[in-house]
One Martini backbone bead per residue (centre of mass of N, CA, C, O) as a GRO file, in nm:
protein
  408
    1UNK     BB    1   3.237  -1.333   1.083
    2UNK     BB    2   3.103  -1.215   1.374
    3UNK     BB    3   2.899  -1.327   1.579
    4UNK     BB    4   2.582  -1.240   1.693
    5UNK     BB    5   2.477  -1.076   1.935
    6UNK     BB    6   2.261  -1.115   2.231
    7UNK     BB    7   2.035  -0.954   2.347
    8UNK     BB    8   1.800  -0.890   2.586
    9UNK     BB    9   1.590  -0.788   2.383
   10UNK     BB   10   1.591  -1.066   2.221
   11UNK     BB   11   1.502  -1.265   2.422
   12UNK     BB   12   1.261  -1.111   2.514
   13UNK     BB   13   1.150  -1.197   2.206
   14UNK     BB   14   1.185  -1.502   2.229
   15UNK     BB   15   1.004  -1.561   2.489
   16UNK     BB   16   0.747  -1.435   2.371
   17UNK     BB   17   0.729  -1.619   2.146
   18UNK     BB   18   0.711  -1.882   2.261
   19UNK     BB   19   0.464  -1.844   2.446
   20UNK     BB   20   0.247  -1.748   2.256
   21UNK     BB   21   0.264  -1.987   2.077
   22UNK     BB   22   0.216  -2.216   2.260
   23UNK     BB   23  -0.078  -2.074   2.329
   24UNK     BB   24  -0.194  -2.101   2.040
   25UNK     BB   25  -0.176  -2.430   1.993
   26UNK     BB   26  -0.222  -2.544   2.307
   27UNK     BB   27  -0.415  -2.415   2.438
   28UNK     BB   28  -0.486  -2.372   2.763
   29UNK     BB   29  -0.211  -2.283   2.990
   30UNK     BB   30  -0.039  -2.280   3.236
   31UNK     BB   31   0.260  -2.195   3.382
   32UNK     BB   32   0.364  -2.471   3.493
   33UNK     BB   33   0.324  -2.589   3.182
   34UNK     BB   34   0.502  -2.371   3.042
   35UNK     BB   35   0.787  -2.450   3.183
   36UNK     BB   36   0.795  -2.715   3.077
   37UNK     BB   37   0.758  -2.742   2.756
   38UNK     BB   38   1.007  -2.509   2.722
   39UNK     BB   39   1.215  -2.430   2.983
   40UNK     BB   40   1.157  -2.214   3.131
   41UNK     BB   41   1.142  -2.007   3.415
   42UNK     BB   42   0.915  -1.924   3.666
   43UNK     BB   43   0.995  -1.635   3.639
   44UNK     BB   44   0.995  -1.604   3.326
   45UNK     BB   45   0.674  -1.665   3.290
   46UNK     BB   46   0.581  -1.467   3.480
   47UNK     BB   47   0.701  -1.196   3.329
   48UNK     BB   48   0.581  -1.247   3.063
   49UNK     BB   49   0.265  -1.317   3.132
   50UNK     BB   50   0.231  -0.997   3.206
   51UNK     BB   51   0.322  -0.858   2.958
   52UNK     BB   52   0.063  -0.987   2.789
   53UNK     BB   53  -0.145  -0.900   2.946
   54UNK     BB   54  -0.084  -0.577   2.915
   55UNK     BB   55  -0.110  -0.638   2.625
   56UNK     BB   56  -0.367  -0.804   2.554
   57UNK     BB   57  -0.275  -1.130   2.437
   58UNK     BB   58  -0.385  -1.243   2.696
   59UNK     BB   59  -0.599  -1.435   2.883
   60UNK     BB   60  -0.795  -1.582   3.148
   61UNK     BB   61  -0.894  -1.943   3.127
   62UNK     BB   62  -0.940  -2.054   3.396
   63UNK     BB   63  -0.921  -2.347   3.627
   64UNK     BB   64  -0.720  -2.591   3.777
   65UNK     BB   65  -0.607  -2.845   3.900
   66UNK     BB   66  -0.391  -2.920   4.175
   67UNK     BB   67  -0.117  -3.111   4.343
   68UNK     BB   68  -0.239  -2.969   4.647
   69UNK     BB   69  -0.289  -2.704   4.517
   70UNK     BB   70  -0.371  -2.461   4.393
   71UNK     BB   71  -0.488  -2.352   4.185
   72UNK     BB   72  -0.466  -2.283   3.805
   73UNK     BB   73  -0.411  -2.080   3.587
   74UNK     BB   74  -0.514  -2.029   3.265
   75UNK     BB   75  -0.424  -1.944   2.939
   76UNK     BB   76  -0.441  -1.759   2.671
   77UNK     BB   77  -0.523  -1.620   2.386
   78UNK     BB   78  -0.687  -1.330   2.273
   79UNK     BB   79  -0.969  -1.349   2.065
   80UNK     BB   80  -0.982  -0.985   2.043
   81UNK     BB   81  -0.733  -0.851   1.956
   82UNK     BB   82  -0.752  -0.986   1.629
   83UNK     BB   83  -0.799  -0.926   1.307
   84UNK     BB   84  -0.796  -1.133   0.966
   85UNK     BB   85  -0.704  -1.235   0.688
   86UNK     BB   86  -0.833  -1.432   0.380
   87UNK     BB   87  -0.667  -1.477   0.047
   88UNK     BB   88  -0.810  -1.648  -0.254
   89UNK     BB   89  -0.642  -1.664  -0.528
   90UNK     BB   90  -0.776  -1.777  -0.818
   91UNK     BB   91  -0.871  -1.868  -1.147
   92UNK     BB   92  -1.224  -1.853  -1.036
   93UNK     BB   93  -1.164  -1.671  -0.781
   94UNK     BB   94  -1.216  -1.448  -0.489
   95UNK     BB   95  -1.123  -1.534  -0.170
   96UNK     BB   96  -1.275  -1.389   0.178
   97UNK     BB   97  -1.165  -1.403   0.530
   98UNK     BB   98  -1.273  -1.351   0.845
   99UNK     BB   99  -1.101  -1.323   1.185
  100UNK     BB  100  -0.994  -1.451   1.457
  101UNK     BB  101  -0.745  -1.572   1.662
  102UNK     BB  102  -0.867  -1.868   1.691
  103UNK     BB  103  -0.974  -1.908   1.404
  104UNK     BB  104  -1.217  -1.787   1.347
  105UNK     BB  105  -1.531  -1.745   1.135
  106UNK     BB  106  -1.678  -1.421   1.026
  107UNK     BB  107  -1.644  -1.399   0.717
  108UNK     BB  108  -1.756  -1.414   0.388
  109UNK     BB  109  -1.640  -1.383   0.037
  110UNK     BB  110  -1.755  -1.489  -0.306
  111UNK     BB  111  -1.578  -1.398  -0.604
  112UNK     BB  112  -1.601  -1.413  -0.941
  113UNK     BB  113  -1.461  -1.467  -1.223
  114UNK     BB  114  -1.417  -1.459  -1.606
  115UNK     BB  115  -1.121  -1.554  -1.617
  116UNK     BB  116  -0.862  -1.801  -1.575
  117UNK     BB  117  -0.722  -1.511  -1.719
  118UNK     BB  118  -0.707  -1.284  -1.503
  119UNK     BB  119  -0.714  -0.969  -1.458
  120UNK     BB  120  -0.539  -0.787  -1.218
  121UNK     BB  121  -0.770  -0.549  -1.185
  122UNK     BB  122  -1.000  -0.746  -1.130
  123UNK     BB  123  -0.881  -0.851  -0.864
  124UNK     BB  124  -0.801  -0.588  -0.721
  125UNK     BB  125  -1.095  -0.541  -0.684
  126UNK     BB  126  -1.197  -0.834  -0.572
  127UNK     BB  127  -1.038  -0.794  -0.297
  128UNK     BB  128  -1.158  -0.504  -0.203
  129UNK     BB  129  -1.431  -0.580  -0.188
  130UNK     BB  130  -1.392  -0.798   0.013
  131UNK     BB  131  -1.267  -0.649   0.245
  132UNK     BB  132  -1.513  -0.457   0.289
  133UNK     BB  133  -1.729  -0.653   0.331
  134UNK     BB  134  -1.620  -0.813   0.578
  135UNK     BB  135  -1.584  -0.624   0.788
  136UNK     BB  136  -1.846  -0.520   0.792
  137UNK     BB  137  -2.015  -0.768   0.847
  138UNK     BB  138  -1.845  -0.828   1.138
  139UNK     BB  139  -1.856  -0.567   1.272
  140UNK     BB  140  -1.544  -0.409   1.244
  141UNK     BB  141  -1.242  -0.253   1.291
  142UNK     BB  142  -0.989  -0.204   1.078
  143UNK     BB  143  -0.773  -0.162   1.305
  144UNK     BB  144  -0.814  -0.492   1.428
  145UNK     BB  145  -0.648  -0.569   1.169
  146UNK     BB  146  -0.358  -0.715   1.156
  147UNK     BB  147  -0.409  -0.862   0.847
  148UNK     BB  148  -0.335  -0.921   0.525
  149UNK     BB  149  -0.353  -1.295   0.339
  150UNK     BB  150  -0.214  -1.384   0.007
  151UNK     BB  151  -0.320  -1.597  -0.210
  152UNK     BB  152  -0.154  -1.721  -0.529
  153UNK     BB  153  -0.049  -1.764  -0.807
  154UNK     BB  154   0.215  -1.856  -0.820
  155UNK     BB  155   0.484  -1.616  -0.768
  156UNK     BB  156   0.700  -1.433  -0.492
  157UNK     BB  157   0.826  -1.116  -0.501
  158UNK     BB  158   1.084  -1.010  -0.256
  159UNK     BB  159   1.145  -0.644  -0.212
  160UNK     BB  160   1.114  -0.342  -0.294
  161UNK     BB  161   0.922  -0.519  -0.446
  162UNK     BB  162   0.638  -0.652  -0.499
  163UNK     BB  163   0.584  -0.986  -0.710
  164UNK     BB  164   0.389  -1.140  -0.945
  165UNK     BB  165   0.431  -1.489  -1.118
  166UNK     BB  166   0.191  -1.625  -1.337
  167UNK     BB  167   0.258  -1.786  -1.632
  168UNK     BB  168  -0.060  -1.920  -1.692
  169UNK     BB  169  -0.210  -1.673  -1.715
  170UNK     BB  170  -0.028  -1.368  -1.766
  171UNK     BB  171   0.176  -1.329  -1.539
  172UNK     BB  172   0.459  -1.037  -1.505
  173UNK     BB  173   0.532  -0.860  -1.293
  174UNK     BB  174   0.317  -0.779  -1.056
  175UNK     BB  175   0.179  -0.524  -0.840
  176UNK     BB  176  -0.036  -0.610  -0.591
  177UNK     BB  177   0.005  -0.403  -0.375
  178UNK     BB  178   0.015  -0.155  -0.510
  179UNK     BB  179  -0.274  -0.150  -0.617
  180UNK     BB  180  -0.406  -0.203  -0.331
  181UNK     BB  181  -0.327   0.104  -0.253
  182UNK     BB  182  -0.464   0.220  -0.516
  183UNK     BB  183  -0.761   0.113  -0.343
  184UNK     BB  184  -0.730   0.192  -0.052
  185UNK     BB  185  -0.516  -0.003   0.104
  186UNK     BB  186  -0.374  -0.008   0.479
  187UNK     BB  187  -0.264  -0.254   0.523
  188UNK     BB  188  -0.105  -0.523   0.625
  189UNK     BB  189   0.066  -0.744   0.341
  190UNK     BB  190   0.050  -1.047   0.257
  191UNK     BB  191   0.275  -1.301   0.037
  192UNK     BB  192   0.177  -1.592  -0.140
  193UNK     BB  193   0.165  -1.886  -0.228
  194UNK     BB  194  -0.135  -2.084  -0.218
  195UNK     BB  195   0.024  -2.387  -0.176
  196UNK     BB  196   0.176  -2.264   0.098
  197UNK     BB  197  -0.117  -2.150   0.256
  198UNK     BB  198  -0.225  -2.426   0.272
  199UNK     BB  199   0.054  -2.598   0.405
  200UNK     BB  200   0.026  -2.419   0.671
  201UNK     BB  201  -0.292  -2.504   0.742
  202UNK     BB  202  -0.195  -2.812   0.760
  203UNK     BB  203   0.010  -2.788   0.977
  204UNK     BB  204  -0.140  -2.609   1.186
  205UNK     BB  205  -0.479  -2.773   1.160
  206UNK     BB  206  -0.455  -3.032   0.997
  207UNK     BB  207  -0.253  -3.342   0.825
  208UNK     BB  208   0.030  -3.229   0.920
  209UNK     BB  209   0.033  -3.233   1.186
  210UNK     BB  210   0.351  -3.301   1.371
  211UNK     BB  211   0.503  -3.278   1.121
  212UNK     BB  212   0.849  -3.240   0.977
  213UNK     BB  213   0.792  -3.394   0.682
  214UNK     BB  214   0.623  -3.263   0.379
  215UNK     BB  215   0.363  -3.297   0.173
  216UNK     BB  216   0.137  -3.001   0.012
  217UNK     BB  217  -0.111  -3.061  -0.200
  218UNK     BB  218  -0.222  -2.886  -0.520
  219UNK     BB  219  -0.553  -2.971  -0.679
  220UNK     BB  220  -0.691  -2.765  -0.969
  221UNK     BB  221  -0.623  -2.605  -1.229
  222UNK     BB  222  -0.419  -2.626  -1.072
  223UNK     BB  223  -0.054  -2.751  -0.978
  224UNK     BB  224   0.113  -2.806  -0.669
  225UNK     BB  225   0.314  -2.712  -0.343
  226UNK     BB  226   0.457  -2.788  -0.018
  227UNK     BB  227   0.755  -2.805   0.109
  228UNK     BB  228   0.842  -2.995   0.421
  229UNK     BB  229   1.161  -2.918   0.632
  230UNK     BB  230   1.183  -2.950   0.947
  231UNK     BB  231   0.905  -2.720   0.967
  232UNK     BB  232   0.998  -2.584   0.672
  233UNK     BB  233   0.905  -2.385   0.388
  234UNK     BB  234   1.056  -2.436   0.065
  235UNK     BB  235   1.138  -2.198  -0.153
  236UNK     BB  236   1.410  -2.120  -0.251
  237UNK     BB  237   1.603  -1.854  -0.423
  238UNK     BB  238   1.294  -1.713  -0.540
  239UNK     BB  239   1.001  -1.892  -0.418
  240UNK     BB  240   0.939  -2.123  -0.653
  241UNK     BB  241   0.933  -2.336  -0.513
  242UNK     BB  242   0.650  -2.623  -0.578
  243UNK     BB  243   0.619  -2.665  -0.870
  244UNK     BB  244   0.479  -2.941  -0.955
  245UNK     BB  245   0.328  -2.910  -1.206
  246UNK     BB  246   0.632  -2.859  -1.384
  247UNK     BB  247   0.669  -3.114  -1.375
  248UNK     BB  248   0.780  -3.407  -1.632
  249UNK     BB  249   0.525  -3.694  -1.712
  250UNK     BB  250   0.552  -3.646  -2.048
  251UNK     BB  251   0.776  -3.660  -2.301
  252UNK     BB  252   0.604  -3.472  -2.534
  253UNK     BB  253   0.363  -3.396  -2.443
  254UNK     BB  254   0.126  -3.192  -2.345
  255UNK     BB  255  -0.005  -2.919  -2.329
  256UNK     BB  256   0.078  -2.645  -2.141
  257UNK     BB  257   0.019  -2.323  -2.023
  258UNK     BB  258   0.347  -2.250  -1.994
  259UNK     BB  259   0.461  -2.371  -2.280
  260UNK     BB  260   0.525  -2.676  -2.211
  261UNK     BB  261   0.563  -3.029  -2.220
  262UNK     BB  262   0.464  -3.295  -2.007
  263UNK     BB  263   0.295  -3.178  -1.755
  264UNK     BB  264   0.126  -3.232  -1.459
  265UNK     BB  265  -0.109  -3.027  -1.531
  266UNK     BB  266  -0.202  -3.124  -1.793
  267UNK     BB  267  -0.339  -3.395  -1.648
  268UNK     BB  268  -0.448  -3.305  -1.379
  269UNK     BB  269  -0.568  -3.036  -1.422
  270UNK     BB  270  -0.860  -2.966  -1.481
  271UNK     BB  271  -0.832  -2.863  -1.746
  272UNK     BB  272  -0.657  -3.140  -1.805
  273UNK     BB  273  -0.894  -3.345  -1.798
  274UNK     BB  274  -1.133  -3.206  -1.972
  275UNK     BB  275  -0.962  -3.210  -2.232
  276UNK     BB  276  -0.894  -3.538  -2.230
  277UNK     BB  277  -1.206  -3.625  -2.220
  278UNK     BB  278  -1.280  -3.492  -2.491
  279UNK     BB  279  -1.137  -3.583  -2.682
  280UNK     BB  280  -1.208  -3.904  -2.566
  281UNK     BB  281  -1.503  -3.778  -2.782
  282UNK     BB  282  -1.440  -3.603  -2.984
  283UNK     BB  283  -1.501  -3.292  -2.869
  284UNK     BB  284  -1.691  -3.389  -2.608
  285UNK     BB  285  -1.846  -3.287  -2.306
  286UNK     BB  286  -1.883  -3.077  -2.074
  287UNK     BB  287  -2.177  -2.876  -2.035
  288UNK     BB  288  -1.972  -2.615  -1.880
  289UNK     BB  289  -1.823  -2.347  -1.781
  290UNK     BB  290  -1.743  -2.423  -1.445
  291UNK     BB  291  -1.509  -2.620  -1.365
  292UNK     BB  292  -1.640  -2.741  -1.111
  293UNK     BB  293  -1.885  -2.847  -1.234
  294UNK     BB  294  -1.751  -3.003  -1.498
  295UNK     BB  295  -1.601  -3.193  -1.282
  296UNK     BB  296  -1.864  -3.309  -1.137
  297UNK     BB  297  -2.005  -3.397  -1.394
  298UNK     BB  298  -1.757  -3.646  -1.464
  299UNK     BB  299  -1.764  -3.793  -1.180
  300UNK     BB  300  -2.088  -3.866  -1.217
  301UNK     BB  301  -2.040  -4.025  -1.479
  302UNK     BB  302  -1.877  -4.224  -1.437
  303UNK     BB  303  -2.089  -4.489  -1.352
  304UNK     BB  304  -2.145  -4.486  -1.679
  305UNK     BB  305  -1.897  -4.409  -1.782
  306UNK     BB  306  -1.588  -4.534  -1.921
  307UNK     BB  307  -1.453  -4.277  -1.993
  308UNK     BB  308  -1.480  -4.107  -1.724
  309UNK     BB  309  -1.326  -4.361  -1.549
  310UNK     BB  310  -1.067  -4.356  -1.738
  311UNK     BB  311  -1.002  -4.058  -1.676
  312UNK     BB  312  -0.972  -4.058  -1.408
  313UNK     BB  313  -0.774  -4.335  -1.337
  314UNK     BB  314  -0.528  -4.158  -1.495
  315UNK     BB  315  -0.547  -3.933  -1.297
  316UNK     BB  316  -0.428  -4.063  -1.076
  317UNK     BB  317  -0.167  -4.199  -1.204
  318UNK     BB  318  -0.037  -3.960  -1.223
  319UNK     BB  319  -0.054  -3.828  -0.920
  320UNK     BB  320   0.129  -4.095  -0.831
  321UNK     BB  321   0.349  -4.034  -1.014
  322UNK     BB  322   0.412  -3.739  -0.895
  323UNK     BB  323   0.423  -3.842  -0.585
  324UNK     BB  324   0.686  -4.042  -0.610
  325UNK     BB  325   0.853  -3.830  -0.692
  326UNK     BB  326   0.857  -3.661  -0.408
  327UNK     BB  327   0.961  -3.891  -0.240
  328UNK     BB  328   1.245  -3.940  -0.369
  329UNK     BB  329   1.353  -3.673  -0.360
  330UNK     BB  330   1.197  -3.561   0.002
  331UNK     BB  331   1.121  -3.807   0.214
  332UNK     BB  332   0.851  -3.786   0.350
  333UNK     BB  333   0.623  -3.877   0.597
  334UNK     BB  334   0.387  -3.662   0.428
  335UNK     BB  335   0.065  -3.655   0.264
  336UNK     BB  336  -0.098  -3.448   0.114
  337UNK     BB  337  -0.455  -3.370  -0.037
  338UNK     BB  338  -0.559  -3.097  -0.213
  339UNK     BB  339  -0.756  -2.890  -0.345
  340UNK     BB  340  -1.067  -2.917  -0.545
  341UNK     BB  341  -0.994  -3.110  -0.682
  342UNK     BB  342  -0.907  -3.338  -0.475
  343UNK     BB  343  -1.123  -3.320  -0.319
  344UNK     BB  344  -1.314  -3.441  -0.553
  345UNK     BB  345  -1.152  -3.708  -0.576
  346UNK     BB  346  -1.071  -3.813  -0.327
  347UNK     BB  347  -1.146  -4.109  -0.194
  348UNK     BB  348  -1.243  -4.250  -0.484
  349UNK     BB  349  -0.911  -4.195  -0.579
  350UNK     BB  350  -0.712  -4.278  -0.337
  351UNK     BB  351  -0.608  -4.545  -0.393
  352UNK     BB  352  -0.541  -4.522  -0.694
  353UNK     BB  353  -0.278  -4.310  -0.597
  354UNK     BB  354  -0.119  -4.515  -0.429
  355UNK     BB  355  -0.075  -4.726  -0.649
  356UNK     BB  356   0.085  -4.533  -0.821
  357UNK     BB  357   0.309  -4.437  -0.599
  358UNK     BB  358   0.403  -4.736  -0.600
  359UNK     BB  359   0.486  -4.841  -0.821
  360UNK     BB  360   0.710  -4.532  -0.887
  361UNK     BB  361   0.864  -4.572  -0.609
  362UNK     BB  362   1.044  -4.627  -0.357
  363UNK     BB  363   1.000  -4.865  -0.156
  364UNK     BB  364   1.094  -4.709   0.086
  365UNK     BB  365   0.986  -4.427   0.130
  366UNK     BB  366   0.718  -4.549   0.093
  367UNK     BB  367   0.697  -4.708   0.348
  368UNK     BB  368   0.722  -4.385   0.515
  369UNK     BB  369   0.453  -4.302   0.418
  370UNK     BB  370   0.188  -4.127   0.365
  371UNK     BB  371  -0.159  -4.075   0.236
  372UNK     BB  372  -0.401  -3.810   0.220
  373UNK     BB  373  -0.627  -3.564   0.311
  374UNK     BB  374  -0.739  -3.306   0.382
  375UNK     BB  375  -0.911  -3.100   0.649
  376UNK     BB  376  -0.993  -2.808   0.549
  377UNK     BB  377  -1.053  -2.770   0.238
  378UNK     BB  378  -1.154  -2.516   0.028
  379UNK     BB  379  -1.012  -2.280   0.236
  380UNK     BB  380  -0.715  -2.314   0.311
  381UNK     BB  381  -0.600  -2.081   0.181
  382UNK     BB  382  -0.704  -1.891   0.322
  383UNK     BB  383  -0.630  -1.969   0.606
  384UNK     BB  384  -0.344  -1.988   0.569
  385UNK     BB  385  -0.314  -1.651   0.469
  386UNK     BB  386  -0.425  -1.559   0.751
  387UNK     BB  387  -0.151  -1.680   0.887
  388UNK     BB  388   0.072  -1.471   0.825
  389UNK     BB  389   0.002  -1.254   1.061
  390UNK     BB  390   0.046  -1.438   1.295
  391UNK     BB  391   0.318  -1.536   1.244
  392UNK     BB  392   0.443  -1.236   1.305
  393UNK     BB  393   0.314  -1.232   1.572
  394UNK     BB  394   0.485  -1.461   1.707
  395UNK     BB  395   0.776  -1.389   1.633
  396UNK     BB  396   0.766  -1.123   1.775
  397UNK     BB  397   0.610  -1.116   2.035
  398UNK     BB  398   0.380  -0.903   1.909
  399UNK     BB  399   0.259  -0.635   1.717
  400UNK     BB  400   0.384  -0.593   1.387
  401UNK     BB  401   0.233  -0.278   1.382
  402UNK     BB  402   0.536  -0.171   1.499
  403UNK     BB  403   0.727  -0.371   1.349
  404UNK     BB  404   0.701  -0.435   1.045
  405UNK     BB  405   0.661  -0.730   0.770
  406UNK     BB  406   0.542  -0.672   0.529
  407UNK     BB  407   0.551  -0.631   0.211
  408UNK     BB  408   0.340  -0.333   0.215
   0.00000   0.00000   0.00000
């Protein structure tokens, strides 16, 4: 097959989405701070820089001393250009947030689900119903979203339809965006696993931000990764990689919510925590239906329960010995630990998910690895999510509703 040539359109669109990319990441940067950084020639940056004024994506955010010279104009991306959303269909509700370019939060709103095994109709109510409201919130018109990018549980099957697989819910080829234009939404659609867009928003805004090769676990009801090698998110053959939940920390062991045994999302995800705990009394656990409220009150508990010690503690070592395994795998150069049970287990049981990581791990990978905590807290997914339809901004080097790329 003979290499596609490079057109002149192709290059003025790769030098649109470097310059933009640039100013969006590290702005705002005069034009000849953008011809150092880039590599491209000061009258490239100049002709590309006045047709993105032109387009209205960036604008002159003040002047800077130059040396001996006039002063230079400085450019950023215009956060008033368009705003995104992002939501985050979790196990126990749907988060809806609208930003601005700036990647400001302007709008946000928290709808809960009635069971951990939500109806797909039920979710997508609750995403329509949170899309139209953050809309309104902030005050914005429809026409200036961007886009809507959604984290959901599961894998997505992305071809000639979008498809959700999640199945620890009992998702099995759910048709999510198709069902959400059955609900009146047209804007365009981004469509990723959840632990994939907390992954995005932490590599470009949180604790993996500068890293090359990363994992960046999500520990929640359940348990997932997004594996970055070389600065990208490591998908495989039909987007499934990532399942860190579903690899096997203890064979023939906990019965798994997907129906295998001895996952570690049996061990580390709250339901499988909150249940290991239950057996540990003998049935008897923490009264409380809200999985966020008992989680929080069984790790309250350890202080003076030695029960809740001990099983916090185990998973701990679970969970350290999950991410040995990452190390073993795939050598990243850091770890970081999010999602809200992860939140909740936090820096309290940080030095004990080390100490079973360095246990279990090959001594060389794992001293040249970090493992810390996300910065961007429980927002992740959806901050992530909202990074979709920017993503595609990026890429494109102008507003991809002219080109569309989205799922839907």
């Amino acid at each position: 097959m003979e290499p596609k040539r490079t057109t002149v359109r192709d290059l003025r669109r790769h030098n649109r989405s470097t310059l933009l990319s640039k100013l969006f990441f590290d702005g705002p940067l005069s034009r000849h701070e953008l011809s150092q950084l880039t590599g491209l020639s000061a009258a490239t940056v100049s002709n590309v820089t006045a047709e993105l004024v032109e387009d209205r994506l960036i604008v002159e955010a003040g002047l800077v001393e130059s040396d001996g010279g006039r002063p230079r104009v400085l450019l950023r991306v215009d956060p008033k250009y368009a705003h995104v959303v992002g939501i985050d269909v979790g196990e126990t509700g749907v988060k809806v947030e609208l930003f601005d370019l700036a990647m400001t939060r302007l709008a946000a709103v928290d709808h809960q689900l009635n069971s951990v095994e939500p109806d797909p109709a039920e979710v997508v109510a609750r995403t329509a119903d949170g899309l139209r409201e953050v809309i309104e919130a902030a005050g914005v018109t429809e026409s200036s979203v961007l886009g809507v990018g959604i984290g959901v549980p599961g894998t997505v099957e992305k071809g000639t339809r979008t498809l959700v697989h999640a199945q620890t819910i009992g998702w099995d080829a759910v048709p999510l965006p198709t069902m959400l234009r059955d609900q009146g939404i047209r804007l365009p659609l981004f469509l990723d696993n959840g632990a994939k867009t907390q992954g995005q928003a932490e590599m470009w805004f949180g604790a993996g931000r500068g890293a090359r090769h990363a994992v960046i676990v999500l520990v929640g009801s359940g348990v997932g990764a997004a594996v970055i090698t070389d600065g990208q998110t490591y998908a495989g053959y039909s987007s499934s990689a990532g399942e860190w939940g579903h690899t096997t920390i203890v064979y023939g062991g906990r019965q798994c919510r997907c129906g295998a045994r001895g996952c570690l999302e049996a061990y580390a995800g709250a339901e499988g925590i909150l249940d290991r705990y239950r057996k540990a009394r003998g049935g008897r656990g923490v009264v409380d239906t809200d999985e966020q409220a008992a989680l929080a009150a069984l790790i309250a508990a350890a202080d003076t329960s030695k029960t809740a010690a001990r099983v916090l503690d185990e998973t701990a070592g679970y969970v350290g010995a999950g991410i040995a395994n990452l190390i073993n795998l795939f050598n990243p150069e850091r770890i970081v630990m999010g999602g809200w049970a992860g939140l909740a287990l936090g820096e309290q049981w940080l030095e004990a998910v080390k100490r079973s990581t360095a246990d279990h791990a090959l001594r060389h990978p794992y001293e040249q690895t970090s493992i810390e905590m996300c910065k961007l807290g429980p927002d992740a997914v959806a901050v992530g999510a909202a990074t979709l339809p920017v993503a595609a901004l990026l890429d494109a080097g102008g507003d991809p509703r002219e080109s569309p790329r989205s799922v839907a």
